[in-house]
Tab-separated table of C-alpha atoms and ligand atoms in Angstrom:
chain	number	residue	atom	x	y	z
C	14	MET	CA	-4.633	-7.321	-26.601
C	15	LYS	CA	-2.936	-5.614	-23.412
C	16	ARG	CA	-5.130	-6.965	-20.239
C	17	MET	CA	-5.756	-4.526	-17.172
C	18	LEU	CA	-6.614	-5.753	-13.629
C	19	SER	CA	-8.336	-3.824	-11.256
C	20	ALA	CA	-10.759	-4.887	-8.151
C	21	VAL	CA	-12.442	-2.857	-5.404
C	22	LYS	CA	-12.488	-4.450	-1.849
C	23	PRO	CA	-16.402	-3.858	-0.961
C	24	THR	CA	-15.132	-2.726	2.941
C	25	GLY	CA	-18.185	-0.908	3.033
C	26	LYS	CA	-20.602	0.796	0.545
C	27	LEU	CA	-19.401	1.610	-2.576
C	28	THR	CA	-19.105	5.559	-2.872
C	29	LEU	CA	-19.272	8.497	-5.743
C	30	GLY	CA	-15.505	8.311	-5.167
C	31	ASN	CA	-15.369	4.290	-6.514
C	32	TYR	CA	-17.290	5.167	-9.138
C	33	ILE	CA	-15.421	8.157	-10.558
C	34	GLY	CA	-12.040	6.560	-9.596
C	35	ALA	CA	-12.204	3.438	-10.454
C	36	ILE	CA	-15.304	1.384	-11.602
C	37	ARG	CA	-16.441	3.424	-14.400
C	38	ASN	CA	-12.467	3.660	-16.092
C	39	PHE	CA	-13.441	0.008	-16.328
C	40	VAL	CA	-16.479	0.363	-17.957
C	41	LYS	CA	-14.366	2.087	-20.608
C	42	TYR	CA	-11.235	0.335	-20.864
C	43	GLN	CA	-13.454	-2.860	-21.333
C	44	ASN	CA	-13.664	-2.414	-25.149
C	45	ASP	CA	-9.687	-1.420	-25.330
C	46	TYR	CA	-8.370	-4.176	-23.444
C	47	GLU	CA	-8.936	-7.216	-22.088
C	48	MET	CA	-10.372	-6.777	-18.365
C	49	ILE	CA	-10.365	-8.713	-15.253
C	50	VAL	CA	-12.318	-7.245	-12.515
C	51	PHE	CA	-12.396	-9.133	-8.877
C	52	ILE	CA	-14.248	-8.362	-5.626
C	53	ALA	CA	-11.366	-8.462	-3.452
C	54	ASN	CA	-13.573	-9.986	-0.211
C	55	LEU	CA	-9.564	-11.601	1.286
C	56	HIS	CA	-8.626	-7.573	1.160
C	57	CYS	CA	-11.615	-6.857	3.300
C	58	ILE	CA	-10.916	-9.124	6.217
C	59	THR	CA	-7.863	-7.073	6.807
C	60	VAL	CA	-10.063	-4.720	8.846
C	61	TYR	CA	-12.955	-6.887	10.856
C	62	GLN	CA	-16.272	-7.074	9.098
C	63	GLU	CA	-19.111	-7.979	10.556
C	64	PRO	CA	-20.373	-10.940	8.388
C	65	GLU	CA	-23.983	-10.364	7.329
C	66	GLU	CA	-23.199	-6.821	6.754
C	67	LEU	CA	-20.316	-7.750	4.239
C	68	LYS	CA	-22.231	-10.281	2.655
C	69	LYS	CA	-24.663	-7.918	1.673
C	70	ASN	CA	-21.387	-5.497	0.542
C	71	LEU	CA	-20.246	-7.863	-1.492
C	72	LYS	CA	-23.359	-8.728	-2.807
C	73	ASP	CA	-24.084	-5.448	-3.767
C	74	ALA	CA	-20.540	-4.516	-5.637
C	75	ALA	CA	-21.097	-7.507	-7.621
C	76	ALA	CA	-24.606	-6.133	-9.043
C	77	LEU	CA	-23.156	-2.626	-8.834
C	78	TYR	CA	-20.296	-3.629	-10.975
C	79	MET	CA	-22.149	-4.786	-13.866
C	80	ALA	CA	-25.097	-1.864	-12.894
C	81	CYS	CA	-21.795	0.687	-13.793
C	82	GLY	CA	-21.642	-0.952	-17.275
C	83	LEU	CA	-19.565	-4.130	-16.844
C	84	ASP	CA	-20.396	-5.979	-19.390
C	85	PRO	CA	-19.584	-10.085	-18.239
C	86	GLU	CA	-19.101	-10.586	-21.789
C	87	LYS	CA	-16.326	-8.472	-22.137
C	88	THR	CA	-14.980	-8.390	-18.594
C	89	THR	CA	-13.706	-11.611	-16.512
C	90	MET	CA	-15.225	-10.772	-13.196
C	91	PHE	CA	-14.918	-12.843	-10.435
C	92	LEU	CA	-14.749	-13.399	-6.310
C	93	GLN	CA	-11.091	-13.281	-4.748
C	94	THR	CA	-11.704	-16.370	-2.805
C	95	ASP	CA	-13.041	-18.704	-5.787
C	96	VAL	CA	-9.516	-18.120	-7.194
C	97	MET	CA	-7.597	-19.602	-4.574
C	98	GLU	CA	-3.946	-18.998	-5.896
C	99	HIS	CA	-4.448	-15.021	-5.046
C	100	ALA	CA	-3.693	-16.550	-1.574
C	101	GLU	CA	-1.402	-18.813	-2.802
C	102	LEU	CA	0.753	-16.529	-4.655
C	103	GLY	CA	0.243	-13.936	-1.760
C	104	TYR	CA	2.063	-15.689	0.771
C	105	ILE	CA	4.652	-16.633	-2.153
C	106	MET	CA	4.750	-12.697	-2.485
C	107	ALA	CA	5.014	-11.769	1.088
C	108	CYS	CA	8.291	-14.512	1.300
C	109	ASN	CA	9.820	-12.238	-1.191
C	110	THR	CA	8.744	-8.885	-0.015
C	111	TYR	CA	11.122	-6.935	2.915
C	112	LEU	CA	9.704	-5.318	6.100
C	113	GLY	CA	11.869	-2.357	4.967
C	114	GLU	CA	9.224	-2.386	2.154
C	115	LEU	CA	5.867	-2.459	3.713
C	116	ASN	CA	7.187	-0.211	6.345
C	117	ARG	CA	7.330	2.822	3.271
C	118	MET	CA	3.782	2.062	2.551
C	119	THR	CA	2.182	5.591	2.915
C	120	GLN	CA	-1.605	4.182	3.715
C	121	PHE	CA	-0.188	1.742	6.662
C	122	LYS	CA	2.215	4.414	7.788
C	123	ASP	CA	-0.707	7.104	7.791
C	124	LYS	CA	-2.846	4.418	10.011
C	125	MET	CA	0.136	3.920	12.158
C	126	ALA	CA	0.391	7.675	12.610
C	127	LYS	CA	-3.810	8.256	13.768
C	128	GLY	CA	-2.787	6.042	16.083
C	129	GLU	CA	-5.560	3.737	15.318
C	130	SER	CA	-4.652	0.339	17.699
C	131	GLY	CA	-5.459	-3.350	17.241
C	132	LEU	CA	-4.117	-3.014	13.557
C	133	SER	CA	-4.057	-6.540	12.068
C	134	ALA	CA	-0.854	-8.173	10.263
C	135	GLY	CA	-3.324	-9.004	7.306
C	136	LEU	CA	-3.681	-5.143	6.521
C	137	TYR	CA	0.586	-4.660	7.188
C	138	THR	CA	0.902	-7.592	4.528
C	139	TYR	CA	-1.727	-6.822	2.063
C	140	PRO	CA	0.295	-4.703	-0.492
C	141	CYS	CA	1.756	-8.663	-0.765
C	142	LEU	CA	-1.538	-9.900	-1.526
C	143	MET	CA	-1.823	-7.287	-3.670
C	144	ALA	CA	1.011	-7.906	-5.985
C	145	ALA	CA	-0.100	-11.217	-6.340
C	146	ASP	CA	-3.353	-10.176	-7.377
C	147	ILE	CA	-1.811	-8.356	-10.338
C	148	LEU	CA	0.905	-10.450	-10.886
C	149	LEU	CA	-1.449	-13.967	-11.683
C	150	TYR	CA	-2.452	-12.582	-14.537
C	151	ASP	CA	0.189	-10.826	-16.241
C	152	ALA	CA	-1.757	-7.307	-16.109
C	153	ASP	CA	-0.265	-4.791	-18.190
C	154	TYR	CA	-2.039	-2.197	-16.811
C	155	VAL	CA	-3.812	-1.529	-13.388
C	156	PRO	CA	-5.839	1.286	-13.219
C	157	VAL	CA	-6.157	3.123	-9.729
C	158	GLY	CA	-6.561	6.343	-7.542
C	159	ASP	CA	-4.407	8.006	-6.402
C	160	ASP	CA	-3.748	6.172	-3.459
C	161	GLN	CA	-3.304	3.107	-4.853
C	162	LYS	CA	-0.223	4.179	-6.986
C	163	GLN	CA	2.534	2.788	-4.406
C	164	HIS	CA	1.308	-0.250	-4.152
C	165	VAL	CA	1.436	-0.664	-7.818
C	166	GLU	CA	5.277	0.225	-7.875
C	167	LEU	CA	5.784	-1.941	-4.796
C	168	THR	CA	4.205	-4.839	-7.191
C	169	ARG	CA	6.694	-4.350	-9.451
C	170	ASP	CA	9.589	-3.769	-7.352
C	171	ILE	CA	8.691	-6.891	-6.279
C	172	ALA	CA	7.646	-8.581	-9.545
C	173	GLN	CA	11.462	-7.085	-10.848
C	174	ARG	CA	13.237	-8.957	-7.866
C	175	PHE	CA	11.466	-12.009	-8.621
C	176	ASN	CA	12.547	-11.985	-12.113
C	177	ASN	CA	16.432	-11.322	-11.304
C	178	ARG	CA	16.169	-13.869	-8.840
C	179	TYR	CA	14.370	-16.926	-10.484
C	180	GLY	CA	14.570	-16.173	-13.991
C	181	GLU	CA	11.771	-14.097	-16.158
C	182	THR	CA	8.248	-15.111	-14.418
C	183	PHE	CA	6.766	-11.854	-14.067
C	184	LYS	CA	5.076	-8.865	-16.648
C	185	LEU	CA	6.019	-5.890	-14.650
C	186	PRO	CA	2.476	-3.799	-14.503
C	187	GLU	CA	1.966	0.281	-14.957
C	188	PRO	CA	-0.545	1.890	-13.236
C	189	LEU	CA	-2.522	3.893	-15.122
C	190	VAL	CA	-3.652	6.989	-12.482
C	191	GLN	CA	-6.723	8.974	-13.901
C	192	GLN	CA	-6.063	12.482	-14.624
C	193	VAL	CA	-9.833	13.676	-13.507
C	194	GLY	CA	-11.706	12.223	-10.834
C	195	LYS	CA	-8.466	10.289	-9.153
C	196	ARG	CA	-9.386	11.672	-5.983
C	197	ILE	CA	-12.588	12.842	-4.952
C	198	MET	CA	-12.798	14.209	-1.437
C	199	MET	CA	-15.383	14.139	1.466
C	200	LEU	CA	-18.368	16.665	1.034
C	201	ASN	CA	-18.132	17.930	4.317
C	202	ASP	CA	-14.172	17.982	5.056
C	203	PRO	CA	-12.918	18.905	1.508
C	204	TYR	CA	-9.002	17.444	2.814
C	205	HIS	CA	-9.810	14.219	3.179
C	206	LYS	CA	-10.641	11.507	0.620
C	207	MET	CA	-13.780	10.060	0.274
C	208	SER	CA	-13.516	6.669	1.403
C	209	LYS	CA	-16.203	3.912	2.015
C	210	SER	CA	-14.591	2.529	5.507
C	211	GLU	CA	-14.569	6.078	7.056
C	212	ASN	CA	-17.765	5.999	8.145
C	213	ASN	CA	-18.912	9.375	7.416
C	214	ASP	CA	-22.139	9.278	6.292
C	215	LYS	CA	-22.259	13.295	5.325
C	216	GLY	CA	-19.234	13.381	3.175
C	217	CYS	CA	-19.715	10.505	1.619
C	218	ILE	CA	-22.048	9.398	-1.684
C	219	TYR	CA	-22.784	6.025	-1.250
C	220	LEU	CA	-23.631	4.755	-4.887
C	221	LEU	CA	-27.461	3.099	-3.495
C	222	ASP	CA	-28.005	6.425	-1.355
C	223	ASP	CA	-31.537	7.610	-1.664
C	224	LEU	CA	-31.105	10.030	-4.883
C	225	ASN	CA	-33.006	13.083	-2.396
C	226	VAL	CA	-30.261	11.803	0.052
C	227	ILE	CA	-27.086	12.397	-2.382
C	228	ARG	CA	-29.061	16.183	-3.507
C	229	LYS	CA	-29.033	17.039	0.338
C	230	LYS	CA	-25.497	16.195	1.121
C	231	ILE	CA	-24.003	18.010	-2.138
C	232	MET	CA	-26.295	20.817	-1.450
C	233	SER	CA	-24.510	21.017	2.416
C	234	ALA	CA	-20.883	20.483	0.902
C	235	VAL	CA	-18.543	22.263	3.041
C	236	THR	CA	-17.659	25.582	0.495
C	237	ASP	CA	-15.260	28.639	1.651
C	238	SER	CA	-16.397	32.378	2.603
C	239	TYR	CA	-14.713	33.829	-1.080
C	240	GLY	CA	-18.328	33.544	-2.974
C	241	GLU	CA	-16.559	32.802	-6.421
C	242	ILE	CA	-16.246	29.710	-7.964
C	243	LYS	CA	-12.695	29.463	-9.425
C	244	VAL	CA	-10.397	26.470	-9.723
C	245	ASP	CA	-8.223	27.048	-6.815
C	246	GLN	CA	-7.503	23.757	-5.087
C	247	GLU	CA	-5.691	25.472	-2.529
C	248	ARG	CA	-7.948	28.015	-1.378
C	249	GLN	CA	-11.214	26.590	-2.160
C	250	PRO	CA	-10.874	22.940	-1.667
C	251	GLY	CA	-14.666	22.181	-1.077
C	252	ILE	CA	-15.798	23.966	-4.371
C	253	TYR	CA	-12.894	22.341	-6.469
C	254	ASN	CA	-13.814	18.875	-5.172
C	255	LEU	CA	-17.392	19.783	-6.378
C	256	LEU	CA	-15.939	21.563	-9.521
C	257	GLU	CA	-13.606	17.703	-10.086
C	258	ILE	CA	-17.091	15.556	-9.506
C	259	TYR	CA	-18.720	17.414	-12.526
C	260	SER	CA	-16.050	17.417	-14.803
C	261	ALA	CA	-15.377	13.931	-14.345
C	262	LEU	CA	-19.172	12.966	-14.774
C	263	THR	CA	-19.988	15.509	-18.081
C	264	ASP	CA	-15.862	15.415	-19.272
C	265	ILE	CA	-15.883	19.331	-19.328
C	266	SER	CA	-13.209	20.734	-18.160
C	267	LYS	CA	-12.806	22.424	-14.351
C	268	GLU	CA	-11.937	26.096	-15.857
C	269	GLU	CA	-15.205	25.619	-18.436
C	270	ILE	CA	-16.937	24.829	-15.625
C	271	ALA	CA	-15.868	27.473	-13.504
C	272	ALA	CA	-16.195	29.832	-16.296
C	273	GLU	CA	-19.988	29.163	-16.638
C	274	PHE	CA	-20.538	29.073	-13.352
C	275	LYS	CA	-18.943	32.991	-13.128
C	276	GLY	CA	-20.707	35.471	-10.931
C	277	LYS	CA	-23.516	32.771	-10.133
C	278	GLY	CA	-23.719	31.577	-6.238
C	279	TYR	CA	-22.475	28.544	-4.333
C	280	GLY	CA	-26.554	27.504	-4.345
C	281	GLU	CA	-27.193	27.628	-7.624
C	282	PHE	CA	-23.756	25.948	-8.565
C	283	LYS	CA	-24.237	23.217	-6.137
C	284	LYS	CA	-27.603	22.716	-7.526
C	285	ALA	CA	-26.159	21.929	-10.643
C	286	VAL	CA	-23.183	19.192	-9.412
C	287	ALA	CA	-26.748	17.537	-7.906
C	288	ASP	CA	-28.492	17.093	-10.909
C	289	VAL	CA	-25.626	15.807	-12.745
C	290	VAL	CA	-24.659	13.579	-9.949
C	291	VAL	CA	-28.174	12.360	-9.174
C	292	GLN	CA	-28.600	11.584	-13.361
C	293	GLU	CA	-26.085	9.728	-13.278
C	294	ILE	CA	-26.776	7.395	-9.992
C	295	GLU	CA	-30.279	7.192	-10.599
C	296	LYS	CA	-29.361	4.983	-14.357
C	297	ILE	CA	-27.277	2.703	-11.914
C	298	GLN	CA	-29.436	2.676	-9.510
C	299	LYS	CA	-31.809	1.838	-12.242
C	300	ARG	CA	-30.035	-1.206	-13.623
C	301	TYR	CA	-29.336	-2.069	-10.238
C	302	ASN	CA	-33.019	-3.168	-9.083
C	303	GLU	CA	-33.098	-4.846	-12.655
C	304	ILE	CA	-30.010	-7.369	-11.630
C	305	ILE	CA	-31.098	-7.648	-8.776
C	306	LYS	CA	-34.558	-9.320	-9.998
C	307	GLU	CA	-32.642	-11.061	-12.975
C	308	ASN	CA	-31.048	-12.884	-10.155
C	309	ILE	CA	-27.875	-12.854	-12.258
C	310	ILE	CA	-24.477	-12.957	-10.354
C	311	GLU	CA	-24.145	-16.002	-9.397
C	312	ASP	CA	-23.584	-17.521	-12.944
C	313	VAL	CA	-21.746	-14.578	-13.622
C	314	LEU	CA	-19.345	-15.198	-11.074
C	315	ASN	CA	-18.788	-19.039	-11.439
C	316	GLU	CA	-17.787	-18.119	-15.057
C	317	GLY	CA	-15.759	-15.416	-14.096
C	318	ALA	CA	-13.789	-17.547	-11.556
C	319	LEU	CA	-13.496	-20.591	-14.214
C	320	LYS	CA	-11.963	-18.316	-16.735
C	321	ALA	CA	-9.626	-16.621	-14.258
C	322	HIS	CA	-8.520	-19.791	-12.254
C	323	LYS	CA	-7.150	-20.982	-15.860
C	324	MET	CA	-4.864	-18.320	-16.303
C	325	ALA	CA	-4.169	-18.320	-12.405
C	326	PHE	CA	-2.910	-21.832	-12.016
C	327	LYS	CA	-0.938	-21.961	-14.949
C	328	LYS	CA	0.920	-19.126	-13.090
C	329	VAL	CA	1.323	-20.066	-9.522
C	330	LYS	CA	2.822	-23.845	-11.092
C	331	LYS	CA	4.964	-21.922	-12.823
C	332	VAL	CA	6.381	-19.994	-9.827
C	333	GLU	CA	6.177	-22.788	-7.382
C	334	ARG	CA	8.204	-24.983	-10.247
C	335	LYS	CA	10.951	-21.612	-10.027
C	336	ILE	CA	11.188	-21.293	-6.732
C	337	GLY	CA	11.819	-25.357	-5.998
C	338	ILE	CA	8.575	-26.029	-3.932
C	339	ASP	CA	6.669	-27.988	-6.667
C	340	ILE	CA	8.022	-31.682	-7.091
C	341	HIS	CA	5.450	-33.684	-8.820
C	342	LYS	CA	2.650	-32.763	-11.578
C	343	ARG	CA	-0.633	-31.642	-10.165
C	344	LYS	CA	-3.614	-32.965	-11.542
V	3	ATP	P1	-11.323	2.127	1.864
V	3	ATP	O1	-11.841	3.155	2.826
V	3	ATP	O2	-11.714	0.484	2.339
V	3	ATP	O3	-10.007	2.321	1.633
V	3	ATP	P2	-11.736	3.658	-0.485
V	3	ATP	O4	-13.153	4.021	-0.365
V	3	ATP	O5	-10.436	3.849	-0.441
V	3	ATP	O6	-12.236	2.244	0.537
V	3	ATP	P3	-10.695	1.321	-1.680
V	3	ATP	O7	-11.302	-0.068	-2.328
V	3	ATP	O8	-9.077	1.724	-1.604
V	3	ATP	O9	-11.611	2.095	-2.248
V	3	ATP	O10	-10.241	1.429	-3.813
V	3	ATP	C1	-11.019	1.315	-4.253
V	3	ATP	C2	-10.520	2.180	-6.123
V	3	ATP	O11	-11.309	3.300	-5.864
V	3	ATP	C3	-9.463	2.258	-5.957
V	3	ATP	O12	-8.800	1.796	-7.177
V	3	ATP	C4	-8.921	3.655	-5.725
V	3	ATP	O13	-8.049	4.098	-6.287
V	3	ATP	C5	-10.446	4.253	-5.859
V	3	ATP	N1	-10.694	5.189	-4.796
V	3	ATP	C6	-11.272	4.936	-3.469
V	3	ATP	N2	-11.423	6.086	-3.288
V	3	ATP	C7	-11.359	7.440	-3.965
V	3	ATP	C8	-11.621	8.663	-3.972
V	3	ATP	N3	-12.080	9.363	-3.425
V	3	ATP	N4	-11.490	9.134	-5.149
V	3	ATP	C9	-11.050	8.319	-6.659
V	3	ATP	N5	-10.770	7.261	-6.748
V	3	ATP	C10	-10.822	6.831	-5.496
V	4	MG	MG1	-8.779	3.118	-0.019
């Protein structure tokens, strides 16, 4: 069975974008692949997090993974720092990555271009840790949203170079980008990706938002003055985004949805989108509340970490032998 790996970093509350672009797909894939999904708490701290808030977001993320349908029987679920080999291999990967490569990463470049100050070295080198996350487990596929594709490509480059230098060690992973729902945009700004760390409360739908709030956010989504529901990302980015959300959650194509709403007003269309979103999130929240009550997160994370550690330990030892830093058999 092919192996697939992914993660979400809960630097904030998980959004509908994270659900559509990532978590929901993991749930589908867990039947056909050996799934490994972890909570990337090390990646979270590349940007300062208020500790108490971070703890809450991490716990929520674990519960939400399960609430969205990840099944611990099928998916290995764990917290990144519970498997210390991530940090260990992350450092080794950083030593095998060129500055030029990191300088080309658009995510970091965008942050620089925005003139953000106080960017950490951890944020700059995070693609190296991400490479380690993936290569530790010989993942065949990494399902990602559009924004992460470049980092998986860098992972392949690092792995390839390592293999050439030290002999076959790592499997080269393939990024798997979903066609529908790969880039959900802010509701109040359809030119920018919905991102949990943007602090744009009106533009983001959070999975744990009150259902009425979700409805309100969708009803006040930015549209345009054309007054026609068409699939035209350039001219009607707001409508396009709503079509994308509707399509992702119903598996009906955007063209079919646009045809169904031909001649109808934006208000009616938004209401239909809100119905679909609320219905989906209501199910997730119900299950989330049950999981919190059952108190099962602890056991799931511990078991997941044990399984992941076995794989990761073997891989790191192999790497360390190859590069010459391991000089004895550690018990
Ligand atoms: P941050 O602002 O911290 O970068 P984020 O919301 O972009 O947060 P990530 O942790 O970077 O979330 O990504 C988690 C997963 O969700 C990735 O696979 C990413 O591609 C996907 N994802 C994130 N935002 C969206 C979005 N708006 N549409 C579709 N997929 C998304
Ligand atoms: Mg992101």
